[in-house]
Amino acid sequence: MTHAPIPERLTLLRARLQHHGLAAVLVPSADPHLSEYLPERWQGRVRFSGFTGSMGTLVVTPTRAAVFADSRYWTQAEAELAGTTVELVKIPTGAATHHLDWIAQTLAPGEVLAVDAAVLGLAAAKQLGEALAAHGIVLRTDLDVLDEAWPGRSGLPAAAVHEHRAPHAAVSRADKLAAVRAAMQRADATHHLVSTVDDIAWITNLRGADVDYNPVFLAHLLIDATATAHRATLFVGAGKIDAALQARLAADGVALADYADAAPALARLPAGTTLLVDPKRITLGLRQAVPAEVRVVEAINPSTLAKSRKTAAEAAFVRKAMEVDGAAMCAFYAWFEAALGHEAISELTIDERLSAERARQPDFVSLSFPTIAGFNANGAMPHYRATPESFAWISTPDGLVAEGLLLIDSGAQYLGGTTDITRVWPIGTPSAAQKADYTRVLKGTINLSRARFPLGTLSPHLDTLARAPLWEAGLDFGHGTGHGVGYFLNVHEGPQSISRAVPDASMAMWPGMITSIEPGLYRDGRWGIRIENLGLNVSVGEPDEFGEYLAFETLTLCPIDTRCIDFGLLREDERQWLNGYHAEVRRRLAPRLSGAALDWLVARTEAV
């Protein structure tokens, strides 16, 4: 990206609005695959507003520009939007539709709003179209206005695609394709288009590096389940798959085609075809390519449900990944505590040292998201990231050590799993107020971690279990409590979501799902607290007249700091859970550690 000021970039964009007779342009945080983490080519909202959060929507008119962001990003957005002329509109959740109301109030009937159909989700397009029609506003989706106002815009990523092999790939590509086709047959579908990159990586047992932190690659996949042609076509950039891998794909009935040919291939589908698409996971642009003679069935991608339910073999590899990840964190924290007051340590140092410890571990591939190391007020921004231009110091070589709370949210990609963990550490002596906040968050983590719930429970219904200890004190947090986690895939995956989301049937909890448990509490300008583990859904007991029940097996292995606990707020059963967890952490990690790291582990897992 060039470094022209945001107002200059907006001037270029507004010139294109005027040229096309547009009253506004909507810029979602999306690419043609509706990804969370975007290749640079599709970071238009960042380009034209300066707001770098992972979620948010931008609307630009000839006289105004507004970013719509939820509470996780408010402090960050206010800082990044300062001086840009872009307004921040605060919304309660990432799924809020305040931008639709804003557009309806700002545009007059008959005026035209543009949005690129190639990056507009089908479900979102229906919602947008209905809202605009109700106010007489015209929607135009055939323009990529950003492209005309973006000199030097990046092209498609060119990183090579590689195979995720056995033993870590515990289910073969052929078996996964067969399972998807069986689901297609149940839906009476002859063809199925998959555009979400993590679904495609899972189905094909392929991985890539087109998107930071997620081992995925840009592609579309068209699966044919007709009796005469059990084949699949992978639309991917030229040269990204070598000849040997191409031959192995062909042996499993997967042919390659150019990335740009996905929409034309849909347009060539013959009459009588029944195409299965997921309206939440396909763009309007691809849907528009489907001929009217083709019957379209809208339902969740079968692969989205299947990949959320890890097999026993995959769960075993995840447990190993948690052990090496935990060992890396112990080594880091041992160094960190010993270095306080003796070395220069900043939030940037923490990111560098912790990442280096993980990189030493077997089967490490990359981080799973940008490390969040937030000290004191910075920790109050849930998606804060230190930069060379803005960061906090914790320790200086001359013995000065700041006091406060340090929040570290980090994770990694291993061949056998994806990790995501948050811990909070006291630097100096925590105050009574900090202890009270910390303990209530911990109680929320424990409460949900110990839950038992009927098989098929809709995951949003579990949200209150983590919030209840905070609600008792009139406290709350603005983000979700838990997201699904992939298997050497995206750190955020569906369909389950422990949050305030409006539940639907696809959000049901099933054995094998891995979900984060991460309540938090944020005091703006002072400190932030979040305690996060990953939990695996496991069956408990024998099914009886009341059905089958599930519980969480806590997968994450790292001590939870006990110096921040107000034991007057912790019940005996909660104390026992914490001691039991620490005993398991010590049992699993001690064989992988020695020296200072082992000493640190033993000290931090003492029973309380």
PDB file of N, CA and C in Angstrom, residues 2 272 360 397 424 469 489 535:
ATOM      1  N   THR A   2       0.424   2.319  -0.684  1.00  0.00           N
ATOM      2  CA  THR A   2       1.133   3.583  -0.615  1.00  0.00           C
ATOM      3  C   THR A   2       0.806   4.252   0.706  1.00  0.00           C
ATOM      4  N   GLY A 272     -31.344 -28.697 -15.460  1.00  0.00           N
ATOM      5  CA  GLY A 272     -31.558 -29.950 -14.750  1.00  0.00           C
ATOM      6  C   GLY A 272     -30.587 -30.176 -13.609  1.00  0.00           C
ATOM      7  N   ARG A 360      10.516 -23.014  17.990  1.00  0.00           N
ATOM      8  CA  ARG A 360      11.456 -24.096  18.305  1.00  0.00           C
ATOM      9  C   ARG A 360      10.762 -25.445  18.483  1.00  0.00           C
ATOM     10  N   PRO A 397      16.577  -2.005  31.540  1.00  0.00           N
ATOM     11  CA  PRO A 397      17.783  -2.682  32.042  1.00  0.00           C
ATOM     12  C   PRO A 397      18.296  -2.141  33.370  1.00  0.00           C
ATOM     13  N   VAL A 424      -3.296 -13.660  31.948  1.00  0.00           N
ATOM     14  CA  VAL A 424      -3.011 -12.344  32.514  1.00  0.00           C
ATOM     15  C   VAL A 424      -2.048 -12.527  33.671  1.00  0.00           C
ATOM     16  N   PRO A 469     -21.028 -14.994  36.656  1.00  0.00           N
ATOM     17  CA  PRO A 469     -20.259 -14.437  37.772  1.00  0.00           C
ATOM     18  C   PRO A 469     -19.947 -12.957  37.607  1.00  0.00           C
ATOM     19  N   LEU A 489      -6.020 -25.262  10.907  1.00  0.00           N
ATOM     20  CA  LEU A 489      -6.813 -24.434   9.992  1.00  0.00           C
ATOM     21  C   LEU A 489      -7.078 -23.098  10.679  1.00  0.00           C
ATOM     22  N   GLY A 535     -11.638 -25.895  24.701  1.00  0.00           N
ATOM     23  CA  GLY A 535     -12.297 -27.083  25.229  1.00  0.00           C
ATOM     24  C   GLY A 535     -12.789 -27.983  24.113  1.00  0.00           C
TER      25      GLY A 535
END
